Amino acid sequence: MKNLFIVANWKSNKSTQEAQKWLEEFNASSEKFHEKKVIVCPPFMLLPTMNYFIKTGAIGVTLGAQDISPFGEGAYTGEVNGKQVKEFADYVLIGHSERRKYFYEDEKMIEKKVQMALQNNLIPILCVQDDKGKIPQGVTIVAYEPLSAIGTGNADDSENANRMAGKVKTNGVQTVIYGGSVTAENVHSFTSMSDIDGVLSGGASLDVQEFTQIIRNA
Ligand code: PGA
């Protein structure tokens, strides 16, 4: 059986209090999803508090960041560097389509961020929209997220997503997950595919009941 990755991308949502409530409810409703790797990526601000609650409550969630500075420590106002992220998280999303669209991230920038993640022992989850871009060295997890499916309620066809995942794997990537309008209803159509190793959920992950149902159904 595959070891599935179920990743939550909260984007720019939730306060500390809301995050704590989410974790409490997650812990209460989860039957310890042992065989599934659950990774939650909240905004930077929430990482320390969530890390504290996860550790003290022995909650079965691993943290990821949504971004990382392309630089190390130093005079880079507003940036959060890899060493700081690593204090609280083990994974980091890189190159999400919203970063590419609203913050003009290009392939060069994304490659630098991957390097910073690897240098700080963070596992990058590289987000790609198609099979055309270059996959930087050292990337082992890729999230295939077609633009037409993100936040639209219009998920990709699972056969097509599987084909794309297969193509990405020809670049030596071991793990490919699917993202874009994943719900509790459609998740299994993706995770049952031979080359899809999990899902990345945005909007649906904000609701803890929907998210735990996604994990159950995956
Ligand atoms: P969505 O977002 O699940 O809301 O479509 C997915 C993503 O952008 O990572």
PDB file of C-alpha atoms and ligand atoms in Angstrom:
ATOM      1  CA  MET A   1       0.000   0.000   0.000  1.00  0.00           C
ATOM      2  CA  LYS A   2       1.101   3.546  -0.728  1.00  0.00           C
ATOM      3  CA  ASN A   3       2.013   5.872   2.103  1.00  0.00           C
ATOM      4  CA  LEU A   4      -0.249   8.788   1.321  1.00  0.00           C
ATOM      5  CA  PHE A   5       0.628  12.440   1.916  1.00  0.00           C
ATOM      6  CA  ILE A   6      -2.321  14.646   2.846  1.00  0.00           C
ATOM      7  CA  VAL A   7      -1.234  18.271   2.859  1.00  0.00           C
ATOM      8  CA  ALA A   8      -3.278  21.245   4.062  1.00  0.00           C
ATOM      9  CA  ASN A   9      -2.421  24.664   2.655  1.00  0.00           C
ATOM     10  CA  TRP A  10      -4.180  27.280   4.780  1.00  0.00           C
ATOM     11  CA  LYS A  11      -2.907  30.154   2.629  1.00  0.00           C
ATOM     12  CA  SER A  12      -3.501  33.532   4.365  1.00  0.00           C
ATOM     13  CA  ASN A  13      -6.170  32.304   6.772  1.00  0.00           C
ATOM     14  CA  LYS A  14      -6.722  31.803  10.510  1.00  0.00           C
ATOM     15  CA  SER A  15      -5.750  33.503  13.749  1.00  0.00           C
ATOM     16  CA  THR A  16      -3.816  31.790  16.550  1.00  0.00           C
ATOM     17  CA  GLN A  17      -7.063  31.065  18.376  1.00  0.00           C
ATOM     18  CA  GLU A  18      -8.692  29.580  15.296  1.00  0.00           C
ATOM     19  CA  ALA A  19      -5.634  27.421  14.647  1.00  0.00           C
ATOM     20  CA  GLN A  20      -5.697  26.108  18.205  1.00  0.00           C
ATOM     21  CA  LYS A  21      -9.397  25.262  17.900  1.00  0.00           C
ATOM     22  CA  TRP A  22      -8.744  23.479  14.586  1.00  0.00           C
ATOM     23  CA  LEU A  23      -6.003  21.370  16.204  1.00  0.00           C
ATOM     24  CA  GLU A  24      -8.187  20.494  19.189  1.00  0.00           C
ATOM     25  CA  GLU A  25     -11.011  19.409  16.922  1.00  0.00           C
ATOM     26  CA  PHE A  26      -8.609  17.530  14.661  1.00  0.00           C
ATOM     27  CA  ASN A  27      -7.238  15.655  17.635  1.00  0.00           C
ATOM     28  CA  ALA A  28     -10.713  14.820  18.912  1.00  0.00           C
ATOM     29  CA  SER A  29     -12.035  13.558  15.581  1.00  0.00           C
ATOM     30  CA  SER A  30      -8.967  11.821  14.193  1.00  0.00           C
ATOM     31  CA  GLU A  31      -8.645   8.100  14.767  1.00  0.00           C
ATOM     32  CA  LYS A  32      -4.854   8.539  14.612  1.00  0.00           C
ATOM     33  CA  PHE A  33      -4.334   8.410  10.877  1.00  0.00           C
ATOM     34  CA  HIS A  34      -1.239   6.257  11.237  1.00  0.00           C
ATOM     35  CA  GLU A  35      -0.712   5.156   7.678  1.00  0.00           C
ATOM     36  CA  LYS A  36      -1.179   8.662   6.305  1.00  0.00           C
ATOM     37  CA  LYS A  37       1.267  11.537   6.579  1.00  0.00           C
ATOM     38  CA  VAL A  38      -0.686  14.660   7.491  1.00  0.00           C
ATOM     39  CA  ILE A  39       1.154  17.930   6.875  1.00  0.00           C
ATOM     40  CA  VAL A  40      -0.411  21.282   7.736  1.00  0.00           C
ATOM     41  CA  CYS A  41       1.041  24.461   6.245  1.00  0.00           C
ATOM     42  CA  PRO A  42      -0.249  27.532   8.125  1.00  0.00           C
ATOM     43  CA  PRO A  43       0.979  31.122   7.775  1.00  0.00           C
ATOM     44  CA  PHE A  44       4.431  31.717   9.355  1.00  0.00           C
ATOM     45  CA  MET A  45       2.889  33.560  12.316  1.00  0.00           C
ATOM     46  CA  LEU A  46       1.080  30.437  13.483  1.00  0.00           C
ATOM     47  CA  LEU A  47       4.009  28.008  13.291  1.00  0.00           C
ATOM     48  CA  PRO A  48       5.392  28.483  16.841  1.00  0.00           C
ATOM     49  CA  THR A  49       2.026  28.164  18.597  1.00  0.00           C
ATOM     50  CA  MET A  50       0.923  25.231  16.473  1.00  0.00           C
ATOM     51  CA  ASN A  51       4.255  23.513  17.013  1.00  0.00           C
ATOM     52  CA  TYR A  52       3.764  23.923  20.767  1.00  0.00           C
ATOM     53  CA  PHE A  53       0.237  22.453  20.732  1.00  0.00           C
ATOM     54  CA  ILE A  54       1.209  19.583  18.437  1.00  0.00           C
ATOM     55  CA  LYS A  55       4.171  18.630  20.651  1.00  0.00           C
ATOM     56  CA  THR A  56       2.415  18.987  23.986  1.00  0.00           C
ATOM     57  CA  GLY A  57      -0.780  17.293  22.750  1.00  0.00           C
ATOM     58  CA  ALA A  58       1.026  14.574  20.750  1.00  0.00           C
ATOM     59  CA  ILE A  59      -1.190  15.476  17.790  1.00  0.00           C
ATOM     60  CA  GLY A  60      -0.524  13.483  14.615  1.00  0.00           C
ATOM     61  CA  VAL A  61       0.315  16.403  12.377  1.00  0.00           C
ATOM     62  CA  THR A  62       3.612  17.574  10.898  1.00  0.00           C
ATOM     63  CA  LEU A  63       4.076  21.251  10.104  1.00  0.00           C
ATOM     64  CA  GLY A  64       5.120  22.847   6.863  1.00  0.00           C
ATOM     65  CA  ALA A  65       5.640  26.484   5.900  1.00  0.00           C
ATOM     66  CA  GLN A  66       4.064  28.038   2.823  1.00  0.00           C
ATOM     67  CA  ASP A  67       7.204  29.795   1.685  1.00  0.00           C
ATOM     68  CA  ILE A  68      10.864  30.393   2.514  1.00  0.00           C
ATOM     69  CA  SER A  69      13.303  33.208   1.901  1.00  0.00           C
ATOM     70  CA  PRO A  70      15.667  32.690  -1.045  1.00  0.00           C
ATOM     71  CA  PHE A  71      18.366  34.145   1.255  1.00  0.00           C
ATOM     72  CA  GLY A  72      19.917  33.082   4.537  1.00  0.00           C
ATOM     73  CA  GLU A  73      20.141  35.241   7.630  1.00  0.00           C
ATOM     74  CA  GLY A  74      20.855  38.906   7.086  1.00  0.00           C
ATOM     75  CA  ALA A  75      19.551  42.226   5.866  1.00  0.00           C
ATOM     76  CA  TYR A  76      16.457  41.020   3.970  1.00  0.00           C
ATOM     77  CA  THR A  77      13.561  42.956   5.465  1.00  0.00           C
ATOM     78  CA  GLY A  78      10.354  41.012   5.761  1.00  0.00           C
ATOM     79  CA  GLU A  79      11.812  37.612   4.891  1.00  0.00           C
ATOM     80  CA  VAL A  80      11.683  34.425   6.956  1.00  0.00           C
ATOM     81  CA  ASN A  81      14.745  32.261   6.382  1.00  0.00           C
ATOM     82  CA  GLY A  82      15.239  28.517   6.367  1.00  0.00           C
ATOM     83  CA  LYS A  83      16.913  28.339   9.767  1.00  0.00           C
ATOM     84  CA  GLN A  84      13.902  30.099  11.309  1.00  0.00           C
ATOM     85  CA  VAL A  85      11.424  27.865   9.504  1.00  0.00           C
ATOM     86  CA  LYS A  86      13.276  24.731  10.577  1.00  0.00           C
ATOM     87  CA  GLU A  87      12.759  25.617  14.248  1.00  0.00           C
ATOM     88  CA  PHE A  88       9.071  24.775  13.840  1.00  0.00           C
ATOM     89  CA  ALA A  89       8.497  22.925  10.556  1.00  0.00           C
ATOM     90  CA  ASP A  90       9.878  20.037   8.501  1.00  0.00           C
ATOM     91  CA  TYR A  91       8.354  20.816   5.113  1.00  0.00           C
ATOM     92  CA  VAL A  92       7.957  23.897   2.957  1.00  0.00           C
ATOM     93  CA  LEU A  93       5.745  24.618  -0.034  1.00  0.00           C
ATOM     94  CA  ILE A  94       7.705  26.249  -2.836  1.00  0.00           C
ATOM     95  CA  GLY A  95       6.481  27.834  -6.047  1.00  0.00           C
ATOM     96  CA  HIS A  96       2.761  27.754  -5.358  1.00  0.00           C
ATOM     97  CA  SER A  97       0.905  29.302  -8.309  1.00  0.00           C
ATOM     98  CA  GLU A  98      -0.281  32.160  -6.079  1.00  0.00           C
ATOM     99  CA  ARG A  99       3.367  33.012  -5.281  1.00  0.00           C
ATOM    100  CA  ARG A 100       4.169  32.911  -8.995  1.00  0.00           C
ATOM    101  CA  LYS A 101       1.141  35.055  -9.878  1.00  0.00           C
ATOM    102  CA  TYR A 102       0.994  37.676  -7.099  1.00  0.00           C
ATOM    103  CA  PHE A 103       4.673  37.804  -6.106  1.00  0.00           C
ATOM    104  CA  TYR A 104       6.231  37.256  -9.518  1.00  0.00           C
ATOM    105  CA  GLU A 105       8.287  34.229  -8.517  1.00  0.00           C
ATOM    106  CA  ASP A 106      10.150  32.764 -11.453  1.00  0.00           C
ATOM    107  CA  GLU A 107      12.110  29.569 -11.987  1.00  0.00           C
ATOM    108  CA  LYS A 108      15.362  31.145 -10.755  1.00  0.00           C
ATOM    109  CA  MET A 109      13.774  32.334  -7.529  1.00  0.00           C
ATOM    110  CA  ILE A 110      12.116  28.976  -6.997  1.00  0.00           C
ATOM    111  CA  GLU A 111      15.394  27.169  -7.508  1.00  0.00           C
ATOM    112  CA  LYS A 112      17.059  29.383  -4.855  1.00  0.00           C
ATOM    113  CA  LYS A 113      14.253  28.647  -2.418  1.00  0.00           C
ATOM    114  CA  VAL A 114      14.627  24.915  -3.001  1.00  0.00           C
ATOM    115  CA  GLN A 115      18.343  25.238  -2.264  1.00  0.00           C
ATOM    116  CA  MET A 116      17.664  27.132   0.959  1.00  0.00           C
ATOM    117  CA  ALA A 117      15.149  24.511   2.045  1.00  0.00           C
ATOM    118  CA  LEU A 118      17.591  21.662   1.409  1.00  0.00           C
ATOM    119  CA  GLN A 119      20.444  23.476   3.144  1.00  0.00           C
ATOM    120  CA  ASN A 120      18.270  23.750   6.244  1.00  0.00           C
ATOM    121  CA  ASN A 121      17.049  20.163   6.208  1.00  0.00           C
ATOM    122  CA  LEU A 122      13.561  21.131   5.174  1.00  0.00           C
ATOM    123  CA  ILE A 123      11.746  18.960   2.652  1.00  0.00           C
ATOM    124  CA  PRO A 124      10.531  21.114  -0.240  1.00  0.00           C
ATOM    125  CA  ILE A 125       7.121  20.388  -1.741  1.00  0.00           C
ATOM    126  CA  LEU A 126       7.473  21.935  -5.168  1.00  0.00           C
ATOM    127  CA  CYS A 127       4.189  23.077  -6.699  1.00  0.00           C
ATOM    128  CA  VAL A 128       3.947  22.865 -10.498  1.00  0.00           C
ATOM    129  CA  GLN A 129       1.094  23.714 -12.809  1.00  0.00           C
ATOM    130  CA  ASP A 130       2.113  21.496 -15.706  1.00  0.00           C
ATOM    131  CA  ASP A 131       4.939  19.194 -16.760  1.00  0.00           C
ATOM    132  CA  LYS A 132       6.927  21.889 -18.584  1.00  0.00           C
ATOM    133  CA  GLY A 133       9.053  23.598 -15.922  1.00  0.00           C
ATOM    134  CA  LYS A 134      12.429  22.411 -14.703  1.00  0.00           C
ATOM    135  CA  ILE A 135      12.460  20.448 -11.454  1.00  0.00           C
ATOM    136  CA  PRO A 136      15.416  21.654  -9.361  1.00  0.00           C
ATOM    137  CA  GLN A 137      17.849  19.053  -8.058  1.00  0.00           C
ATOM    138  CA  GLY A 138      17.026  17.515  -4.723  1.00  0.00           C
ATOM    139  CA  VAL A 139      13.248  17.841  -5.040  1.00  0.00           C
ATOM    140  CA  THR A 140      11.562  14.603  -3.967  1.00  0.00           C
ATOM    141  CA  ILE A 141       7.939  15.750  -3.575  1.00  0.00           C
ATOM    142  CA  VAL A 142       5.999  17.591  -6.248  1.00  0.00           C
ATOM    143  CA  ALA A 143       2.417  18.839  -6.053  1.00  0.00           C
ATOM    144  CA  TYR A 144       0.762  18.917  -9.458  1.00  0.00           C
ATOM    145  CA  GLU A 145      -1.843  21.690  -9.344  1.00  0.00           C
ATOM    146  CA  PRO A 146      -3.409  22.764 -12.635  1.00  0.00           C
ATOM    147  CA  LEU A 147      -4.377  26.462 -12.583  1.00  0.00           C
ATOM    148  CA  SER A 148      -7.908  25.743 -13.743  1.00  0.00           C
ATOM    149  CA  ALA A 149      -8.505  23.598 -10.648  1.00  0.00           C
ATOM    150  CA  ILE A 150      -7.180  25.826  -7.858  1.00  0.00           C
ATOM    151  CA  GLY A 151      -9.980  27.318  -5.807  1.00  0.00           C
ATOM    152  CA  THR A 152     -12.517  26.853  -8.606  1.00  0.00           C
ATOM    153  CA  GLY A 153     -14.447  23.772  -7.534  1.00  0.00           C
ATOM    154  CA  ASN A 154     -13.409  22.344 -10.877  1.00  0.00           C
ATOM    155  CA  ALA A 155     -10.944  19.553 -10.003  1.00  0.00           C
ATOM    156  CA  ASP A 156      -8.833  17.987 -12.736  1.00  0.00           C
ATOM    157  CA  ASP A 157      -9.851  14.730 -14.319  1.00  0.00           C
ATOM    158  CA  SER A 158      -8.130  12.051 -12.226  1.00  0.00           C
ATOM    159  CA  GLU A 159      -6.881  10.106 -15.287  1.00  0.00           C
ATOM    160  CA  ASN A 160      -5.281  13.281 -16.590  1.00  0.00           C
ATOM    161  CA  ALA A 161      -3.762  14.084 -13.185  1.00  0.00           C
ATOM    162  CA  ASN A 162      -2.346  10.560 -13.072  1.00  0.00           C
ATOM    163  CA  ARG A 163      -0.786  10.986 -16.502  1.00  0.00           C
ATOM    164  CA  MET A 164       0.841  14.251 -15.404  1.00  0.00           C
ATOM    165  CA  ALA A 165       2.070  12.653 -12.179  1.00  0.00           C
ATOM    166  CA  GLY A 166       3.635   9.857 -14.239  1.00  0.00           C
ATOM    167  CA  LYS A 167       5.401  12.423 -16.447  1.00  0.00           C
ATOM    168  CA  VAL A 168       6.747  14.301 -13.410  1.00  0.00           C
ATOM    169  CA  LYS A 169       8.097  11.018 -12.050  1.00  0.00           C
ATOM    170  CA  THR A 170      10.176  10.506 -15.189  1.00  0.00           C
ATOM    171  CA  ASN A 171      12.334  13.377 -13.805  1.00  0.00           C
ATOM    172  CA  GLY A 172      13.321  11.214 -10.859  1.00  0.00           C
ATOM    173  CA  VAL A 173      10.756  12.629  -8.428  1.00  0.00           C
ATOM    174  CA  GLN A 174       9.539   9.900  -6.050  1.00  0.00           C
ATOM    175  CA  THR A 175       6.323  11.403  -4.729  1.00  0.00           C
ATOM    176  CA  VAL A 176       3.685  13.326  -6.654  1.00  0.00           C
ATOM    177  CA  ILE A 177       0.520  14.623  -5.038  1.00  0.00           C
ATOM    178  CA  TYR A 178      -2.477  16.257  -6.680  1.00  0.00           C
ATOM    179  CA  GLY A 179      -3.914  19.660  -5.692  1.00  0.00           C
ATOM    180  CA  GLY A 180      -6.881  21.697  -6.876  1.00  0.00           C
ATOM    181  CA  SER A 181     -10.456  21.622  -5.496  1.00  0.00           C
ATOM    182  CA  VAL A 182      -9.906  18.399  -3.566  1.00  0.00           C
ATOM    183  CA  THR A 183     -12.954  17.405  -1.484  1.00  0.00           C
ATOM    184  CA  ALA A 184     -13.956  14.466   0.679  1.00  0.00           C
ATOM    185  CA  GLU A 185     -16.055  13.290  -2.279  1.00  0.00           C
ATOM    186  CA  ASN A 186     -13.401  13.354  -4.990  1.00  0.00           C
ATOM    187  CA  VAL A 187     -10.219  12.591  -3.011  1.00  0.00           C
ATOM    188  CA  HIS A 188     -10.269   8.838  -3.559  1.00  0.00           C
ATOM    189  CA  SER A 189     -10.563   9.230  -7.331  1.00  0.00           C
ATOM    190  CA  PHE A 190      -7.066  10.768  -7.119  1.00  0.00           C
ATOM    191  CA  THR A 191      -5.392   8.695  -4.416  1.00  0.00           C
ATOM    192  CA  SER A 192      -6.524   5.458  -6.056  1.00  0.00           C
ATOM    193  CA  MET A 193      -4.441   6.318  -9.142  1.00  0.00           C
ATOM    194  CA  SER A 194      -1.159   4.462  -9.595  1.00  0.00           C
ATOM    195  CA  ASP A 195       1.120   7.527  -9.790  1.00  0.00           C
ATOM    196  CA  ILE A 196      -0.646   9.836  -7.314  1.00  0.00           C
ATOM    197  CA  ASP A 197       0.702   9.614  -3.760  1.00  0.00           C
ATOM    198  CA  GLY A 198      -1.596  12.018  -1.960  1.00  0.00           C
ATOM    199  CA  VAL A 199      -3.321  15.370  -2.178  1.00  0.00           C
ATOM    200  CA  LEU A 200      -2.821  19.016  -1.349  1.00  0.00           C
ATOM    201  CA  SER A 201      -5.965  20.692  -0.068  1.00  0.00           C
ATOM    202  CA  GLY A 202      -6.495  24.455   0.154  1.00  0.00           C
ATOM    203  CA  GLY A 203     -10.008  25.718   0.843  1.00  0.00           C
ATOM    204  CA  ALA A 204     -11.358  22.403   2.134  1.00  0.00           C
ATOM    205  CA  SER A 205      -8.565  22.093   4.711  1.00  0.00           C
ATOM    206  CA  LEU A 206      -9.778  25.165   6.601  1.00  0.00           C
ATOM    207  CA  ASP A 207     -12.779  23.207   7.825  1.00  0.00           C
ATOM    208  CA  VAL A 208     -11.460  20.552  10.163  1.00  0.00           C
ATOM    209  CA  GLN A 209     -14.429  18.223   9.661  1.00  0.00           C
ATOM    210  CA  GLU A 210     -14.074  18.324   5.887  1.00  0.00           C
ATOM    211  CA  PHE A 211     -10.319  17.853   6.151  1.00  0.00           C
ATOM    212  CA  THR A 212     -10.512  14.829   8.461  1.00  0.00           C
ATOM    213  CA  GLN A 213     -13.090  13.355   6.069  1.00  0.00           C
ATOM    214  CA  ILE A 214     -10.635  13.892   3.209  1.00  0.00           C
ATOM    215  CA  ILE A 215      -8.011  11.962   5.184  1.00  0.00           C
ATOM    216  CA  ARG A 216     -10.443   9.134   5.951  1.00  0.00           C
ATOM    217  CA  ASN A 217     -11.636   8.857   2.362  1.00  0.00           C
ATOM    218  CA  ALA A 218      -8.189   9.148   0.753  1.00  0.00           C
TER     219      ALA A 218
HETATM  220  P1  PGA B   1      -7.909  24.506  -3.343  1.00  0.00           P
HETATM  221  O1  PGA B   1      -6.407  25.005  -3.308  1.00  0.00           O
HETATM  222  O2  PGA B   1      -7.964  23.165  -2.666  1.00  0.00           O
HETATM  223  O3  PGA B   1      -8.676  25.561  -2.590  1.00  0.00           O
HETATM  224  O4  PGA B   1      -8.325  24.425  -4.783  1.00  0.00           O
HETATM  225  C1  PGA B   1      -5.357  24.136  -3.567  1.00  0.00           C
HETATM  226  C2  PGA B   1      -4.072  24.902  -3.532  1.00  0.00           C
HETATM  227  O5  PGA B   1      -4.024  26.027  -4.010  1.00  0.00           O
HETATM  228  O6  PGA B   1      -3.068  24.441  -2.994  1.00  0.00           O
END
